[in-house]
XYZ file of C-alpha atoms in Angstrom:
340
model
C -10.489 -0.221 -2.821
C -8.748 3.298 -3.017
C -9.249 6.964 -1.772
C -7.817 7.526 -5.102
C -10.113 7.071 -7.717
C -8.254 7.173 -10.866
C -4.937 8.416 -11.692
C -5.554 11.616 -12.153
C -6.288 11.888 -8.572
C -3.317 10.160 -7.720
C -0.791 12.295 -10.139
C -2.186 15.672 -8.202
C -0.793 14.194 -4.732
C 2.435 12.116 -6.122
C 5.367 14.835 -6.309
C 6.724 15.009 -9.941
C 10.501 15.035 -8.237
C 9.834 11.481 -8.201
C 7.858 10.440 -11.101
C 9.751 12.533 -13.744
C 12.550 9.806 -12.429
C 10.497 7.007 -13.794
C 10.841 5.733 -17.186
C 7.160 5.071 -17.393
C 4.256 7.019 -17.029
C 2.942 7.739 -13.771
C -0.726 6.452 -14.905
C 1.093 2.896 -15.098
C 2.692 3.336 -12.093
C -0.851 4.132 -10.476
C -2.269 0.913 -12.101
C 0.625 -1.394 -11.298
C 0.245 -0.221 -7.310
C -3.949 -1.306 -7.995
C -3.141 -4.527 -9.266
C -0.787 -5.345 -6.291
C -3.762 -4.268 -4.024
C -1.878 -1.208 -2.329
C -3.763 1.704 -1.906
C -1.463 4.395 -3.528
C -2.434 6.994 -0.931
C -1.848 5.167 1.959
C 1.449 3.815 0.334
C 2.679 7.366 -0.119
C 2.355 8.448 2.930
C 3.615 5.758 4.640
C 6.918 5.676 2.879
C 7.284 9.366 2.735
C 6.889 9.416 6.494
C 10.038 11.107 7.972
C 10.079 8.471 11.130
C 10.028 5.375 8.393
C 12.818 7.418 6.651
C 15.124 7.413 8.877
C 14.821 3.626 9.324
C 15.391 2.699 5.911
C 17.689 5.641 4.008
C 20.756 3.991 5.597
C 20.397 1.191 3.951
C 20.524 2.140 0.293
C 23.622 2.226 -1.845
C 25.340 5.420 -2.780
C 22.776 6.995 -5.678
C 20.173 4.642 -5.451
C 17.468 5.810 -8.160
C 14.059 6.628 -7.107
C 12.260 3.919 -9.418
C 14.523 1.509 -7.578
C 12.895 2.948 -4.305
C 9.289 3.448 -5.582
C 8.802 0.919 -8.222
C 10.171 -1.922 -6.517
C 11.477 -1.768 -2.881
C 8.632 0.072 -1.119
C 5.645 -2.057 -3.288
C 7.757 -5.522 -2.752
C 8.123 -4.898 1.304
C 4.846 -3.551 1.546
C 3.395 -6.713 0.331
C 5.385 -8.293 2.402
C 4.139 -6.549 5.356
C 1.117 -7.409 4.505
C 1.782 -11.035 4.348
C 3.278 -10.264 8.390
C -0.267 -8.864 9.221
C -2.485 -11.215 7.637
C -0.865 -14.465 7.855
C -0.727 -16.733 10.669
C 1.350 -19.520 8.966
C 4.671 -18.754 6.979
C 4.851 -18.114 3.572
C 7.543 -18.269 0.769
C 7.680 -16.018 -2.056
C 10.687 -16.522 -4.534
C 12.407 -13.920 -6.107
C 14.176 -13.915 -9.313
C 17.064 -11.984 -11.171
C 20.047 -12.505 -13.419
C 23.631 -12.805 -11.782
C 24.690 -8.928 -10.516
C 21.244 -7.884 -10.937
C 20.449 -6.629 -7.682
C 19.161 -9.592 -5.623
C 22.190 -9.246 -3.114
C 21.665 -5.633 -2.537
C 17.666 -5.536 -2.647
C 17.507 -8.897 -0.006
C 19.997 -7.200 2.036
C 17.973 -3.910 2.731
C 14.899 -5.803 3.056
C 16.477 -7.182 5.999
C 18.154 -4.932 7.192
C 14.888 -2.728 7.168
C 13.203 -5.431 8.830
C 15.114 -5.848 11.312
C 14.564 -2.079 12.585
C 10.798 -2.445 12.215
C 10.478 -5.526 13.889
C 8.914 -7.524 11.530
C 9.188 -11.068 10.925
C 11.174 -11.248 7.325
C 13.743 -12.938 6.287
C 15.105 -12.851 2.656
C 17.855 -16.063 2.221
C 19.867 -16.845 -0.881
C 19.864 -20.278 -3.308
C 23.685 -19.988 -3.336
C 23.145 -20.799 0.270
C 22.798 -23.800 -0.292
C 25.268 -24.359 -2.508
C 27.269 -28.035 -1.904
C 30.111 -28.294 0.544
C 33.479 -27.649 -1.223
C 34.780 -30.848 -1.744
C 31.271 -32.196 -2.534
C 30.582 -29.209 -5.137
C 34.169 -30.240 -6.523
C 32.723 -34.319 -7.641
C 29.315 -32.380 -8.699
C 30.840 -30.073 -10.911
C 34.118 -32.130 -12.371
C 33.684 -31.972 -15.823
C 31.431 -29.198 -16.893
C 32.012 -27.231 -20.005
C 32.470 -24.005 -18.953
C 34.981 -25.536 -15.821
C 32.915 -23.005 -13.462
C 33.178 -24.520 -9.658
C 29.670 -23.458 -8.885
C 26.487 -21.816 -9.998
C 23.989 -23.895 -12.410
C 21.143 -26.683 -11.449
C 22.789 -29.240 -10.134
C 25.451 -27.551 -7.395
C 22.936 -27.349 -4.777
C 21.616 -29.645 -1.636
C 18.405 -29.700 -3.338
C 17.476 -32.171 -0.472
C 18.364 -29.785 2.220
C 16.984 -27.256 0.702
C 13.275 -29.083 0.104
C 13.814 -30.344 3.542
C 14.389 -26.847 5.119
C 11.842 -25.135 3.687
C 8.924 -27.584 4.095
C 10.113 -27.719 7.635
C 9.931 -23.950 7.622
C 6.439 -24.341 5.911
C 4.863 -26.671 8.842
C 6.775 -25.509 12.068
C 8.011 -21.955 11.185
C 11.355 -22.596 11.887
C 13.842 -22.623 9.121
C 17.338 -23.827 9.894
C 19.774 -22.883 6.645
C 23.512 -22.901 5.476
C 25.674 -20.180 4.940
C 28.151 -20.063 2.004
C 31.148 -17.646 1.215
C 32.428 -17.202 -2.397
C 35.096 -15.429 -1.669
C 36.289 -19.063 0.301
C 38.650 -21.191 -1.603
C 40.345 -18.473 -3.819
C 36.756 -17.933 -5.313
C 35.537 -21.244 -5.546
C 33.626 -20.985 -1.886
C 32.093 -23.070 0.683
C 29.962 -23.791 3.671
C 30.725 -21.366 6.115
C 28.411 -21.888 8.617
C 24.419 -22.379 9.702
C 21.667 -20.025 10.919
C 18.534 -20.772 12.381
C 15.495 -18.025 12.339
C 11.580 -17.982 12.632
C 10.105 -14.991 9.913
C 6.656 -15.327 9.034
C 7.603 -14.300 5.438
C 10.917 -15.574 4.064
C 12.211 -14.555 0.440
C 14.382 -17.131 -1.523
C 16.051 -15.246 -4.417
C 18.655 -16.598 -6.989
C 19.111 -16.219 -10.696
C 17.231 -18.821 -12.052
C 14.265 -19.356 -9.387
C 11.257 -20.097 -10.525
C 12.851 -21.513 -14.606
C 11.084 -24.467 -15.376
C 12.659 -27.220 -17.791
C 12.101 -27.563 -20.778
C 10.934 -30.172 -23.595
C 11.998 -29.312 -26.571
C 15.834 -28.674 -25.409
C 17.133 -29.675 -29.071
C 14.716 -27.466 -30.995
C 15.776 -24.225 -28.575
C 19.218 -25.008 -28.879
C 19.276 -25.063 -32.737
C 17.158 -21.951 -32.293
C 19.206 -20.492 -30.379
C 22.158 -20.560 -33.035
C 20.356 -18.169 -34.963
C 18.661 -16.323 -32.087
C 21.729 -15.624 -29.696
C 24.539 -16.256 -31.942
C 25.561 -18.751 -28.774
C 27.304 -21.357 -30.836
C 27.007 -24.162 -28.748
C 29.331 -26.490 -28.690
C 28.385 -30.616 -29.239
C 29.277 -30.421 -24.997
C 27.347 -27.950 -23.849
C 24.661 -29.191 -25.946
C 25.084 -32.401 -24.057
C 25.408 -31.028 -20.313
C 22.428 -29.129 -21.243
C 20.187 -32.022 -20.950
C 21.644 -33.045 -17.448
C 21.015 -29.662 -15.862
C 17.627 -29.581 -17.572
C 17.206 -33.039 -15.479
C 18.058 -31.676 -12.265
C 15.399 -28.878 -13.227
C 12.989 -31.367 -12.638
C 13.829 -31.087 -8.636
C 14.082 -27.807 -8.533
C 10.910 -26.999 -10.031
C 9.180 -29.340 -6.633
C 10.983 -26.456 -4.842
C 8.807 -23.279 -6.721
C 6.181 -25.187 -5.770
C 6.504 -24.277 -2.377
C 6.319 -20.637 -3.486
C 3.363 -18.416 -2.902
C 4.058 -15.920 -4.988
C 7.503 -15.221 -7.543
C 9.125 -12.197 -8.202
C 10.812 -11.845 -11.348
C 13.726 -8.452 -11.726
C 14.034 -9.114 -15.426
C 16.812 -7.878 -17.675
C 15.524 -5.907 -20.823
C 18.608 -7.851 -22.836
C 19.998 -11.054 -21.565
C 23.853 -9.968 -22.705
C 22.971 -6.861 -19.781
C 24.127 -9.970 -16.911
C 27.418 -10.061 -18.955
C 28.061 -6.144 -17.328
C 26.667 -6.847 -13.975
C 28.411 -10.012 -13.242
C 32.067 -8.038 -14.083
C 30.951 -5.227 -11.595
C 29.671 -7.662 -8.758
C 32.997 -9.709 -8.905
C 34.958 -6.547 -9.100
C 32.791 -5.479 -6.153
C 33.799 -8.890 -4.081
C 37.859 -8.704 -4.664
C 37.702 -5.096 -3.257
C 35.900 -5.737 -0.608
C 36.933 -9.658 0.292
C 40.276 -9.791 -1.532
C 38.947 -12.749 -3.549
C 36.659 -13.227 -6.656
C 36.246 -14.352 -10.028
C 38.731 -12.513 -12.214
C 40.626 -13.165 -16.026
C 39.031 -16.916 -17.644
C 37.635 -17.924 -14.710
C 35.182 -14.920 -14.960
C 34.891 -15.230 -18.286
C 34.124 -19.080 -18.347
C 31.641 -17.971 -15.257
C 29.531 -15.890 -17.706
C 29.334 -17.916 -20.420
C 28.085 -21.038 -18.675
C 25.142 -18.283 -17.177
C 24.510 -16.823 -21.053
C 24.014 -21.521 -22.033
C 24.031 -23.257 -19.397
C 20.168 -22.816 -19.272
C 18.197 -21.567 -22.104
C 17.746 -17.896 -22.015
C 14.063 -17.897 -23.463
C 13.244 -19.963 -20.184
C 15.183 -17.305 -17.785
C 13.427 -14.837 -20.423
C 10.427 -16.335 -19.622
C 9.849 -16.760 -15.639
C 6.240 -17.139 -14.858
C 6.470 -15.118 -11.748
C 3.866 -13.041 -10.622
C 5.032 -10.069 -10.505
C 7.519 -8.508 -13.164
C 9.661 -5.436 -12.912
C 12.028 -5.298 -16.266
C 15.198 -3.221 -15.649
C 17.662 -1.931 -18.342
C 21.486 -1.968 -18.619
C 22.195 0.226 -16.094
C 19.733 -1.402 -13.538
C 17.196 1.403 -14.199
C 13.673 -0.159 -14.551
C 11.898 0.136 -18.031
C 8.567 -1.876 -17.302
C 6.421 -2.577 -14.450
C 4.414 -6.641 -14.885
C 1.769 -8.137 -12.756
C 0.475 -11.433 -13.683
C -2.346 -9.942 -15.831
C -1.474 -7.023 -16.764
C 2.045 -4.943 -18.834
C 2.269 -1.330 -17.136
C 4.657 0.613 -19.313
C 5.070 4.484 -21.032
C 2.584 3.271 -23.766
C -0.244 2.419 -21.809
């Protein structure tokens, strides 16, 4: 499949400036890149290409890493040119990733990168389809953690199937747009888009979870487990949003493929979530801030159980640490990581 026959070959032509970055070996690397069926010489030089680097370097955030670069943003949209090549009918691949993960900032280069190379991909976000505002009020009056958004349940789950099996059959996908910096932080619809990709990307934090059976033996696990102490409530509205699982899981369905940016410690979502919101009030003047940021994060640490979110059975699986530097490197049959 390769010009590179092993990984020796491949660590005499990969420059060590980048894998002495990585917190795996480079023989891992090499076999994760086989799996996904990329040729790791032709994938070097096409992403080391000065023309290509100019398109996409203006993109990144101030000191993105390298194994943010190599590891996961140049294998990811190389697939997905690939599926642009290949494909004649449109394809959905989910993607996802805890709350301040990255998902916002990886979806947002893919696009923008893209757009500048002409290709037909589209990356779209689950909060997107968040419920109107005074809709997502009724849905949410009463929930434990009095969060105005953000678990199964706060969605048009029937715009949402609707759009993308109408993207599926005609190409054509027609979607919301919601701010959540609308409504002093609550958010709302803020308008529509419609767009043709031949690839389009949903992401959100708990794509691809499936519900679960044997809630009331998890949660009395999870007592000992998480330390979560669940209250008699949550344990209650636990069972409803494991119900409106049910619909969402039709939705994966759809999926060709799922992504899954997993955290190496659930509790590392309680960091990222501070620094998005943070982020959002600097730059929109409005955000989650105080108890309402603080009620936000514990309904995403029990609103769904975190061995499910733990759990994703996504196809591809690139575990990041703390500080959003990646530790592991998944595929579907395979664990690529510094003891391999």
């Amino acid at each position: 499949m390769s010009d590179i026959n092993s990984s020796k070959d491949f660590n005499k032509f990969f420059p060590k400036e980048i894998s002495n970055e990585f917190l795996f070996s480079s023989d891992s690397y090499f076999l994760f890149l086989e799996d996904l069926s990329i040729n790791p010489y032709t994938f070097f030089a096409k992403w080391s290409d000065i023309n290509r680097q100019s398109n996409i370097d203006k993109y990144w955030r101030p000191n993105t890493k390298l194994d943010w670069k190599w590891s996961l943003s140049f294998p990811l949209f190389s697939l997905l040119e690939k599926y642009v090549e290949n494909f004649n009918h449109p394809k959905i691949i989910g993607f996802s990733g805890l709350p301040g993960s990255g998902k916002s900032t990886l979806g947002f280069w893919i696009n923008s990168v893209a757009r500048d190379l002409s290709l037909d991909i589209k990356v779209i976000s689950l909060d997107d389809f968040y419920l109107p505002g005074k809709e997502m009020d009724i849905a949410m009056y009463g929930n434990p953690w009095n969060v105005p958004r953000g678990f199964p349940g706060s969605h048009s789950i029937e715009l949402l199937n609707q759009s993308l099996d109408t993207f599926l059959k005609t190409g054509v996908l027609k979607t919301p747009t919601f701010d959540k910096s609308l409504r002093d932080g609550k958010g709302d619809r803020s308008g529509w888009f419609e767009v043709s990709p031949k690839v389009l990307i949903l992401e959100g934090w708990f794509v691809g979870c499936e519900p679960v059976l044997n809630l009331k033996e998890i949660d009395n696990l999870s007592e000992d487990k998480f330390n979560l102490c669940l209250s008699n409530i949550e344990k209650e509205f636990r069972i409803s949003i494991q119900e409106s699982l049910i619909e969402y899981s039709k939705i994966w369905k759809q999926f060709d493929k799922i992504w899954h940016l997993k955290s190496s410690e659930f509790n590392n979502t309680i960091l990222w979530k501070t620094q998005q919101e943070d982020e959002m009030i600097k730059i929109k003047g409005s955000g989650l801030k105080d108890h309402r940021l603080k009620n936000f994060i514990r309904m995403i640490q029990t609103s769904i159980p975190q061995q499910s979110l733990l759990s994703i059975n996504s196809d591809t699986t690139v575990e990041i640490n703390q500080n959003r530097r990646i530790n592991k490197l998944y595929s579907n049959t395979y664990l690529f990581n510094k003891y391999n």
